[in-house]
Amino acid sequence: MANPSSPLQQIKQIDVALCVSCNRLSRSFTLRNLFRLVSRLGDGVFWYVLMISFLLQDGYAAVPAVLHMLLAGGTGTVLYKLIKGKTLRPRPFNVYPAIQCMGKTLDQFSFPSGHTLHATVFCIVALAYYPGLFWLVTPFAVMVALSRPILGLHYPSDVLAGAALGALIAWASFLII
């Protein structure tokens, strides 16, 4: 039996408490619908529209940026699915009655947050090519990350892991591409 005062148990308790606190924000109709919209756009819609806008604005000059984003994002998809398939961490609303599911899930597992992973990858890669879009893509990526525990879909640790993995993939992509 796990020691209730062990560092891992304390981290888990903090993670759950933060998730419950974040999820309470979704009780507000306005916040719930705002973060549902952000989450839906974070499914890929926002990023694909951004890539299309690069191509429409810059034509062939945007192709390296778009290909880089697609390759890094594809790598993120493969890694996150492998990790999710190994960890099998249930979503917080499936474990804790105080956490309500306020969004749609793409699968049944929580770790890591794929939305956050992809938002981080796409944000970092897009900014390398279009730094003037910092004002647009950075707040959106942060909102995607916040949407996950607010909607009860992920623990904060899932979001942090997704962001870290996304940053690692983006960083590695610059070494390769």
XYZ file of N, CA, C and O in Angstrom:
708
model
N 0.845 -1.188 0.000
C 0.000 0.000 0.000
C 0.883 1.242 0.000
O 1.884 1.306 0.698
N 0.510 2.229 -0.780
C 1.313 3.441 -0.904
C 1.225 4.276 0.363
O 0.179 4.374 1.000
N 2.342 4.852 0.721
C 2.416 5.732 1.872
C 1.698 7.035 1.517
O 2.089 7.713 0.561
N 0.630 7.396 2.269
C -0.151 8.587 1.910
C 0.649 9.891 1.983
O 0.243 10.899 1.428
N 1.797 9.879 2.660
C 2.591 11.104 2.758
C 3.833 11.048 1.870
O 4.686 11.911 1.960
N 3.923 10.045 1.013
C 5.077 9.959 0.121
C 5.038 11.119 -0.871
O 3.966 11.647 -1.187
N 6.193 11.511 -1.387
C 6.209 12.620 -2.351
C 5.314 12.379 -3.567
O 4.640 13.301 -4.021
N 5.280 11.145 -4.062
C 4.422 10.863 -5.218
C 2.940 11.011 -4.873
O 2.158 11.522 -5.676
N 2.566 10.568 -3.701
C 1.166 10.715 -3.276
C 0.813 12.188 -3.089
O -0.291 12.614 -3.421
N 1.757 12.958 -2.556
C 1.511 14.392 -2.382
C 1.348 15.080 -3.738
O 0.464 15.928 -3.909
N 2.179 14.715 -4.701
C 2.063 15.280 -6.051
C 0.718 14.905 -6.660
O 0.038 15.737 -7.267
N 0.313 13.643 -6.477
C -0.981 13.199 -7.011
C -2.125 13.984 -6.370
O -3.063 14.396 -7.065
N -2.047 14.208 -5.060
C -3.094 14.964 -4.377
C -3.171 16.403 -4.883
O -4.260 16.946 -5.089
N -2.021 17.007 -5.111
C -1.980 18.371 -5.645
C -2.554 18.392 -7.063
O -3.334 19.284 -7.427
N -2.179 17.392 -7.855
C -2.659 17.277 -9.236
C -4.191 17.193 -9.268
O -4.846 17.894 -10.036
N -4.748 16.335 -8.437
C -6.202 16.171 -8.390
C -6.868 17.446 -7.877
O -7.868 17.905 -8.449
N -6.308 18.051 -6.824
C -6.896 19.281 -6.278
C -6.883 20.405 -7.318
O -7.866 21.140 -7.455
N -5.793 20.527 -8.055
C -5.727 21.536 -9.118
C -6.744 21.247 -10.219
O -7.386 22.158 -10.743
N -6.894 19.976 -10.545
C -7.851 19.585 -11.577
C -9.275 19.929 -11.134
O -10.061 20.474 -11.920
N -9.606 19.636 -9.887
C -10.938 19.969 -9.361
C -11.162 21.479 -9.401
O -12.211 21.954 -9.840
N -10.147 22.247 -8.989
C -10.264 23.716 -8.994
C -10.455 24.251 -10.402
O -11.302 25.121 -10.636
N -9.655 23.753 -11.333
C -9.792 24.189 -12.728
C -11.167 23.831 -13.268
O -11.818 24.646 -13.936
N -11.606 22.617 -12.969
C -12.873 22.134 -13.505
C -14.055 22.944 -12.978
O -15.059 23.097 -13.675
N -13.935 23.504 -11.790
C -15.009 24.352 -11.253
C -15.268 25.562 -12.140
O -16.389 26.068 -12.197
N -14.234 26.020 -12.838
C -14.410 27.166 -13.741
C -15.400 26.852 -14.855
O -16.045 27.751 -15.389
N -15.513 25.574 -15.206
C -16.418 25.194 -16.300
C -17.882 25.280 -15.896
O -18.763 25.124 -16.747
N -18.162 25.539 -14.640
C -19.555 25.695 -14.214
C -20.144 26.988 -14.773
O -21.344 27.138 -14.881
N -19.259 27.934 -15.119
C -19.699 29.179 -15.759
C -20.014 28.872 -17.218
O -19.168 28.362 -17.954
N -21.227 29.202 -17.633
C -21.666 28.962 -19.005
C -20.701 29.592 -20.013
O -20.298 28.968 -20.993
N -20.319 30.822 -19.748
C -19.447 31.553 -20.666
C -18.072 30.903 -20.757
O -17.563 30.666 -21.865
N -17.462 30.601 -19.608
C -16.133 29.975 -19.626
C -16.188 28.578 -20.233
O -15.305 28.197 -21.012
N -17.199 27.832 -19.864
C -17.336 26.471 -20.409
C -17.394 26.507 -21.938
O -16.674 25.780 -22.616
N -18.217 27.382 -22.490
C -18.353 27.440 -23.942
C -17.126 28.031 -24.621
O -16.756 27.597 -25.720
N -16.461 28.982 -23.973
C -15.214 29.510 -24.511
C -14.168 28.392 -24.626
O -13.552 28.204 -25.680
N -14.000 27.626 -23.546
C -12.980 26.584 -23.561
C -13.389 25.381 -24.418
O -12.530 24.698 -24.962
N -14.682 25.148 -24.575
C -15.118 24.123 -25.534
C -14.736 24.531 -26.956
O -14.285 23.710 -27.751
N -14.940 25.806 -27.273
C -14.574 26.300 -28.601
C -13.066 26.212 -28.815
O -12.601 25.732 -29.847
N -12.299 26.647 -27.828
C -10.834 26.580 -27.923
C -10.396 25.130 -28.094
O -9.540 24.820 -28.933
N -10.994 24.230 -27.337
C -10.656 22.810 -27.431
C -10.967 22.269 -28.821
O -10.172 21.532 -29.415
N -12.116 22.637 -29.340
C -12.501 22.175 -30.685
C -11.541 22.710 -31.737
O -11.096 21.982 -32.620
N -11.211 23.986 -31.637
C -10.240 24.568 -32.574
C -8.867 23.922 -32.395
O -8.118 23.757 -33.360
N -8.551 23.538 -31.157
C -7.282 22.878 -30.865
C -7.210 21.447 -31.360
O -6.137 20.837 -31.348
N -8.339 20.893 -31.813
C -8.336 19.557 -32.428
C -7.493 19.547 -33.700
O -7.184 18.495 -34.228
N -7.163 20.715 -34.202
C -6.364 20.835 -35.418
C -6.863 21.941 -36.314
O -6.111 22.473 -37.123
N -8.126 22.310 -36.161
C -8.746 23.303 -37.040
C -7.921 24.594 -37.090
O -7.575 25.086 -38.164
N -7.593 25.128 -35.928
C -6.839 26.385 -35.858
C -5.505 26.253 -36.583
O -5.123 27.130 -37.366
N -4.805 25.161 -36.328
C -3.458 24.987 -36.885
C -3.492 24.759 -38.393
O -2.646 25.276 -39.122
N -4.472 24.016 -38.869
C -4.572 23.783 -40.309
C -4.974 25.059 -41.047
O -4.460 25.344 -42.131
N -5.865 25.840 -40.450
C -6.235 27.128 -41.047
C -5.009 28.047 -41.073
O -4.774 28.758 -42.061
N -4.218 28.002 -40.015
C -2.999 28.804 -39.972
C -2.039 28.399 -41.094
O -1.500 29.252 -41.806
N -1.858 27.099 -41.283
C -0.968 26.615 -42.344
C -1.488 27.022 -43.729
O -0.713 27.447 -44.588
N -2.797 26.913 -43.918
C -3.387 27.319 -45.199
C -3.187 28.817 -45.415
O -2.871 29.256 -46.529
N -3.337 29.585 -44.344
C -3.140 31.039 -44.483
C -1.686 31.365 -44.827
O -1.430 32.302 -45.587
N -0.732 30.596 -44.298
C 0.676 30.788 -44.682
C 0.835 30.576 -46.183
O 1.481 31.362 -46.868
N 0.241 29.491 -46.668
C 0.355 29.172 -48.099
C -0.338 30.217 -48.963
O 0.179 30.612 -50.017
N -1.507 30.693 -48.537
C -2.227 31.711 -49.312
C -1.480 33.038 -49.321
O -1.451 33.741 -50.328
N -0.865 33.360 -48.197
C -0.155 34.644 -48.088
C 1.201 34.601 -48.786
O 1.550 35.526 -49.517
N 1.961 33.521 -48.579
C 3.351 33.485 -49.034
C 3.624 32.484 -50.149
O 4.762 32.370 -50.606
N 2.618 31.740 -50.554
C 2.800 30.783 -51.648
C 3.874 29.754 -51.336
O 3.952 29.234 -50.224
N 4.716 29.495 -52.327
C 5.750 28.465 -52.173
C 6.749 28.777 -51.059
O 7.348 27.856 -50.506
N 6.907 30.034 -50.726
C 7.830 30.401 -49.651
C 7.374 29.843 -48.297
O 8.194 29.659 -47.390
N 6.083 29.545 -48.158
C 5.552 29.008 -46.900
C 5.660 27.492 -46.808
O 5.452 26.919 -45.732
N 5.994 26.836 -47.899
C 6.029 25.373 -47.915
C 6.973 24.790 -46.850
O 6.586 23.845 -46.146
N 8.189 25.316 -46.671
C 9.049 24.747 -45.617
C 8.409 24.823 -44.218
O 8.480 23.862 -43.448
N 7.789 25.946 -43.909
C 7.142 26.085 -42.598
C 6.008 25.087 -42.436
O 5.892 24.411 -41.401
N 5.165 24.974 -43.453
C 4.014 24.076 -43.385
C 4.468 22.622 -43.303
O 3.954 21.847 -42.475
N 5.428 22.239 -44.120
C 5.939 20.861 -44.050
C 6.579 20.569 -42.697
O 6.389 19.483 -42.138
N 7.308 21.531 -42.179
C 7.927 21.369 -40.864
C 6.854 21.161 -39.791
O 6.968 20.255 -38.957
N 5.807 21.978 -39.840
C 4.722 21.840 -38.866
C 4.047 20.470 -38.993
O 3.774 19.810 -37.986
N 3.801 20.049 -40.230
C 3.133 18.757 -40.439
C 4.003 17.580 -39.986
O 3.498 16.639 -39.355
N 5.293 17.631 -40.276
C 6.184 16.539 -39.862
C 6.338 16.486 -38.341
O 6.287 15.406 -37.745
N 6.507 17.652 -37.721
C 6.631 17.684 -36.260
C 5.312 17.257 -35.607
O 5.307 16.500 -34.628
N 4.198 17.719 -36.157
C 2.892 17.319 -35.625
C 2.632 15.835 -35.787
O 2.098 15.180 -34.889
N 3.026 15.286 -36.933
C 2.878 13.839 -37.159
C 3.714 13.029 -36.187
O 3.262 12.009 -35.657
N 4.924 13.500 -35.933
C 5.778 12.844 -34.938
C 5.110 12.884 -33.569
O 5.105 11.893 -32.832
N 4.527 14.029 -33.238
C 3.813 14.166 -31.970
C 2.664 13.183 -31.852
O 2.459 12.575 -30.798
N 1.929 12.998 -32.932
C 0.804 12.056 -32.921
C 1.283 10.634 -32.645
O 0.708 9.926 -31.815
N 2.333 10.227 -33.323
C 2.858 8.873 -33.137
C 3.330 8.673 -31.689
O 2.963 7.681 -31.039
N 4.118 9.616 -31.176
C 4.646 9.470 -29.820
C 3.553 9.511 -28.758
O 3.552 8.712 -27.820
N 2.609 10.432 -28.935
C 1.567 10.538 -27.906
C 0.685 9.295 -27.896
O 0.285 8.808 -26.834
N 0.406 8.720 -29.057
C -0.393 7.488 -29.098
C 0.366 6.314 -28.473
O -0.232 5.488 -27.773
N 1.659 6.245 -28.711
C 2.470 5.191 -28.086
C 2.453 5.322 -26.567
O 2.262 4.341 -25.847
N 2.648 6.540 -26.087
C 2.676 6.775 -24.638
C 1.310 6.511 -24.028
O 1.196 5.840 -22.989
N 0.255 7.013 -24.644
C -1.102 6.776 -24.116
C -1.418 5.292 -24.057
O -2.034 4.819 -23.111
N -0.980 4.565 -25.079
C -1.234 3.126 -25.120
C -0.478 2.343 -24.065
O -0.864 1.228 -23.716
N 0.597 2.914 -23.559
C 1.394 2.251 -22.513
C 0.965 2.662 -21.106
O 0.965 1.854 -20.194
N 0.622 3.932 -20.917
C 0.301 4.403 -19.566
C -1.131 4.092 -19.151
O -1.385 3.819 -17.985
N -2.065 4.192 -20.085
C -3.477 3.866 -19.838
C -4.056 4.579 -18.609
O -4.873 4.018 -17.877
N -3.664 5.818 -18.405
C -4.175 6.591 -17.270
C -5.606 7.027 -17.560
O -5.866 7.696 -18.564
N -6.553 6.673 -16.695
C -7.941 7.078 -16.949
C -8.112 8.595 -16.832
O -7.378 9.260 -16.111
N -9.078 9.105 -17.538
C -9.361 10.539 -17.479
C -9.894 10.896 -16.090
O -10.554 10.078 -15.437
N -9.623 12.130 -15.646
C -10.000 12.496 -14.273
C -11.485 12.364 -13.970
O -11.869 11.947 -12.878
N -12.349 12.670 -14.932
C -13.788 12.583 -14.669
C -14.241 11.133 -14.498
O -15.307 10.882 -13.946
N -13.440 10.180 -14.971
C -13.773 8.763 -14.787
C -13.371 8.238 -13.417
O -13.782 7.144 -13.036
N -12.552 9.002 -12.704
C -12.019 8.552 -11.417
C -12.588 9.350 -10.243
O -12.872 8.787 -9.189
N -12.764 10.652 -10.446
C -13.165 11.528 -9.344
C -14.542 12.141 -9.624
O -14.701 12.908 -10.581
N -15.535 11.829 -8.813
C -16.890 12.344 -9.035
C -16.980 13.876 -8.991
O -17.880 14.455 -9.595
N -16.029 14.531 -8.320
C -16.052 15.995 -8.230
C -15.652 16.655 -9.548
O -15.849 17.863 -9.718
N -15.096 15.872 -10.470
C -14.657 16.411 -11.759
C -15.674 16.008 -12.819
O -15.957 14.834 -13.013
N -16.240 17.006 -13.477
C -17.255 16.767 -14.505
C -16.647 16.915 -15.891
O -15.882 17.841 -16.140
N -17.015 16.009 -16.770
C -16.584 16.090 -18.162
C -17.431 17.141 -18.865
O -18.644 17.000 -18.955
N -16.776 18.166 -19.366
C -17.482 19.256 -20.044
C -17.083 19.369 -21.510
O -17.398 20.358 -22.162
N -16.383 18.370 -22.016
C -15.946 18.398 -23.404
C -16.011 17.008 -24.001
O -16.394 16.048 -23.339
N -15.620 16.927 -25.252
C -15.614 15.636 -25.946
C -14.219 15.048 -25.916
O -13.233 15.755 -26.111
N -14.169 13.750 -25.693
C -12.879 13.063 -25.674
C -12.645 12.384 -27.018
O -13.580 11.945 -27.677
N -11.382 12.305 -27.381
C -11.010 11.614 -28.616
C -10.665 10.153 -28.323
O -10.648 9.329 -29.233
N -10.367 9.857 -27.058
C -10.082 8.491 -26.625
C -10.363 8.417 -25.125
O -10.772 9.403 -24.529
N -10.087 7.281 -24.526
C -10.459 7.115 -23.114
C -9.343 7.414 -22.127
O -9.573 7.389 -20.924
N -8.138 7.706 -22.614
C -7.015 7.869 -21.705
C -6.529 9.309 -21.630
O -6.744 10.107 -22.538
N -5.833 9.607 -20.541
C -5.536 10.975 -20.171
C -4.088 11.412 -20.399
O -3.849 12.579 -20.675
N -3.144 10.524 -20.259
C -1.726 10.925 -20.238
C -1.001 10.526 -21.506
O -1.020 9.348 -21.862
N -0.346 11.491 -22.142
C -0.306 12.939 -21.932
C -1.424 13.636 -22.707
O -2.143 12.991 -23.453
N -1.508 14.932 -22.553
C -2.500 15.708 -23.300
C -2.006 15.901 -24.728
O -1.045 16.626 -24.979
N -2.676 15.264 -25.678
C -2.323 15.407 -27.084
C -2.628 16.790 -27.621
O -1.890 17.316 -28.453
N -3.719 17.399 -27.141
C -4.042 18.763 -27.566
C -2.907 19.720 -27.192
O -2.486 20.549 -27.997
N -2.428 19.587 -25.947
C -1.358 20.470 -25.479
C -0.052 20.175 -26.202
O 0.671 21.095 -26.592
N 0.243 18.900 -26.405
C 1.444 18.513 -27.134
C 1.452 19.175 -28.510
O 2.426 19.819 -28.903
N 0.357 19.036 -29.242
C 0.298 19.591 -30.594
C 0.274 21.115 -30.584
O 0.901 21.748 -31.446
N -0.415 21.714 -29.639
C -0.417 23.177 -29.555
C 1.001 23.696 -29.329
O 1.411 24.694 -29.928
N 1.760 23.000 -28.497
C 3.133 23.410 -28.221
C 4.018 23.226 -29.449
O 4.775 24.132 -29.822
N 3.927 22.055 -30.075
C 4.719 21.795 -31.288
C 4.412 22.837 -32.359
O 5.324 23.480 -32.905
N 3.137 23.003 -32.678
C 2.755 23.914 -33.751
C 3.122 25.360 -33.420
O 3.569 26.111 -34.290
N 2.945 25.751 -32.179
C 3.274 27.112 -31.764
C 4.768 27.381 -31.949
O 5.161 28.379 -32.561
N 5.602 26.504 -31.430
C 7.051 26.713 -31.505
C 7.535 26.717 -32.953
O 8.305 27.597 -33.355
N 7.089 25.754 -33.740
C 7.541 25.677 -35.136
C 7.015 26.873 -35.932
O 7.767 27.507 -36.683
N 5.754 27.216 -35.768
C 5.194 28.362 -36.504
C 5.949 29.640 -36.158
O 6.250 30.451 -37.051
N 6.274 29.834 -34.881
C 6.963 31.056 -34.472
C 8.387 31.137 -35.004
O 8.923 32.231 -35.193
N 9.001 29.994 -35.257
C 10.347 30.004 -35.831
C 10.327 30.610 -37.235
O 11.280 31.274 -37.652
N 9.236 30.411 -37.955
C 9.098 30.922 -39.319
C 8.369 32.265 -39.364
O 8.631 33.086 -40.245
N 7.436 32.462 -38.437
C 6.604 33.662 -38.427
C 6.558 34.254 -37.009
O 5.525 34.200 -36.332
N 7.683 34.820 -36.534
C 7.719 35.328 -35.151
C 6.713 36.446 -34.880
O 6.303 36.642 -33.732
N 6.289 37.141 -35.914
C 5.303 38.203 -35.731
C 3.937 37.706 -35.298
O 3.088 38.491 -34.874
N 3.725 36.390 -35.368
C 2.437 35.809 -34.950
C 2.417 35.389 -33.475
O 1.476 34.752 -33.027
N 3.454 35.799 -32.740
C 3.515 35.458 -31.309
C 2.223 35.835 -30.602
O 1.692 35.072 -29.806
N 1.707 37.028 -30.891
C 0.503 37.555 -30.243
C -0.719 36.682 -30.484
O -1.676 36.705 -29.710
N -0.714 35.884 -31.555
C -1.860 35.038 -31.898
C -1.666 33.598 -31.422
O -2.519 33.047 -30.724
N -0.547 32.996 -31.798
C -0.400 31.556 -31.559
C -0.056 31.224 -30.107
O -0.511 30.194 -29.598
N 0.696 32.077 -29.430
C 1.055 31.769 -28.039
C -0.165 31.807 -27.115
O -0.395 30.847 -26.369
N -0.977 32.869 -27.146
C -2.173 32.840 -26.287
C -3.110 31.675 -26.634
O -3.710 31.079 -25.741
N -3.222 31.361 -27.924
C -4.090 30.250 -28.292
C -3.554 28.940 -27.728
O -4.327 28.146 -27.174
N -2.254 28.699 -27.840
C -1.660 27.463 -27.298
C -1.868 27.378 -25.788
O -2.188 26.310 -25.257
N -1.718 28.499 -25.099
C -1.944 28.520 -23.642
C -3.411 28.217 -23.337
O -3.718 27.446 -22.413
N -4.321 28.789 -24.116
C -5.751 28.532 -23.903
C -6.093 27.062 -24.143
O -6.911 26.483 -23.413
N -5.471 26.453 -25.150
C -5.687 25.022 -25.392
C -5.255 24.235 -24.167
O -5.993 23.357 -23.685
N -4.079 24.541 -23.649
C -3.580 23.832 -22.470
C -4.520 24.020 -21.273
O -4.836 23.054 -20.567
N -4.979 25.233 -21.055
C -5.898 25.493 -19.942
C -7.237 24.788 -20.123
O -7.870 24.382 -19.138
N -7.668 24.632 -21.363
C -8.973 24.014 -21.622
C -9.031 22.577 -21.121
O -10.100 22.093 -20.744
N -7.920 21.902 -21.115
C -7.933 20.473 -20.814
C -8.370 20.178 -19.375
O -9.308 19.419 -19.160
N -7.741 20.769 -18.339
C -8.254 20.514 -16.977
C -9.560 21.255 -16.687
O -10.384 20.765 -15.919
N -9.769 22.409 -17.305
C -11.018 23.137 -17.070
C -12.206 22.303 -17.533
O -13.236 22.241 -16.853
N -12.067 21.623 -18.653
C -13.151 20.778 -19.160
C -13.183 19.394 -18.512
O -14.028 18.569 -18.846
N -12.252 19.139 -17.580
C -12.234 17.866 -16.856
C -11.659 16.713 -17.651
O -11.832 15.555 -17.276
N -10.959 17.016 -18.735
C -10.459 15.976 -19.633
C -9.061 15.488 -19.275
O -8.672 14.381 -19.654
N -8.293 16.332 -18.586
C -6.912 15.997 -18.240
C -6.562 16.549 -16.876
O -7.087 17.579 -16.447
N -5.606 15.886 -16.236
C -4.987 16.414 -15.026
C -3.968 17.473 -15.451
O -3.438 17.412 -16.570
N -3.637 18.412 -14.567
C -2.574 19.367 -14.902
C -1.247 18.674 -15.264
O -0.534 19.145 -16.151
N -0.942 17.554 -14.637
C 0.305 16.847 -14.968
C 0.274 16.306 -16.402
O 1.318 16.246 -17.064
N -0.896 15.935 -16.898
C -1.027 15.507 -18.301
C -0.682 16.664 -19.238
O -0.036 16.478 -20.268
N -1.151 17.854 -18.857
C -0.928 19.050 -19.662
C 0.556 19.422 -19.644
O 1.142 19.712 -20.691
N 1.160 19.383 -18.463
C 2.596 19.689 -18.370
C 3.422 18.688 -19.167
O 4.367 19.069 -19.864
N 3.064 17.421 -19.085
C 3.784 16.394 -19.849
C 3.593 16.610 -21.346
O 4.553 16.482 -22.128
N 2.386 16.946 -21.766
C 2.132 17.223 -23.182
C 2.945 18.412 -23.675
O 3.526 18.374 -24.763
N 2.998 19.475 -22.858
C 3.773 20.662 -23.242
C 5.268 20.328 -23.311
O 5.954 20.748 -24.252
N 5.762 19.579 -22.349
C 7.189 19.213 -22.346
C 7.527 18.338 -23.546
O 8.538 18.560 -24.228
N 6.683 17.367 -23.817
C 6.923 16.483 -24.961
C 6.826 17.267 -26.270
O 7.643 17.090 -27.175
N 5.854 18.152 -26.363
C 5.713 18.986 -27.558
C 6.927 19.873 -27.775
O 7.418 20.016 -28.905
N 7.445 20.471 -26.699
C 8.638 21.315 -26.810
C 9.848 20.486 -27.223
O 10.657 20.927 -28.050
N 9.960 19.287 -26.682
C 11.070 18.393 -27.042
C 11.001 18.002 -28.523
O 12.018 18.015 -29.221
N 9.824 17.676 -28.993
C 9.651 17.310 -30.401
C 9.990 18.500 -31.303
O 10.699 18.344 -32.307
N 9.500 19.680 -30.947
C 9.800 20.874 -31.747
C 11.301 21.132 -31.767
O 11.888 21.378 -32.836
N 11.930 21.075 -30.608
C 13.381 21.296 -30.515
C 14.125 20.280 -31.371
O 15.007 20.638 -32.154
N 13.758 19.008 -31.245
C 14.429 17.962 -32.029
C 14.197 18.155 -33.522
O 15.094 17.885 -34.332
N 13.032 18.646 -33.889
C 12.731 18.833 -35.302
C 13.659 19.862 -35.943
O 13.987 19.764 -37.119
N 14.101 20.843 -35.159
C 15.022 21.847 -35.702
C 16.421 21.269 -35.889
O 17.177 21.752 -36.723
N 16.742 20.230 -35.142
C 18.034 19.571 -35.322
C 18.050 18.692 -36.566
O 19.091 18.481 -37.180
N 16.862 18.201 -36.925
C 16.739 17.262 -38.046
C 16.425 17.984 -39.352
O 16.964 17.664 -40.396
N 15.522 18.964 -39.276
C 15.048 19.639 -40.499
C 15.894 20.863 -40.791
O 16.252 21.617 -39.989
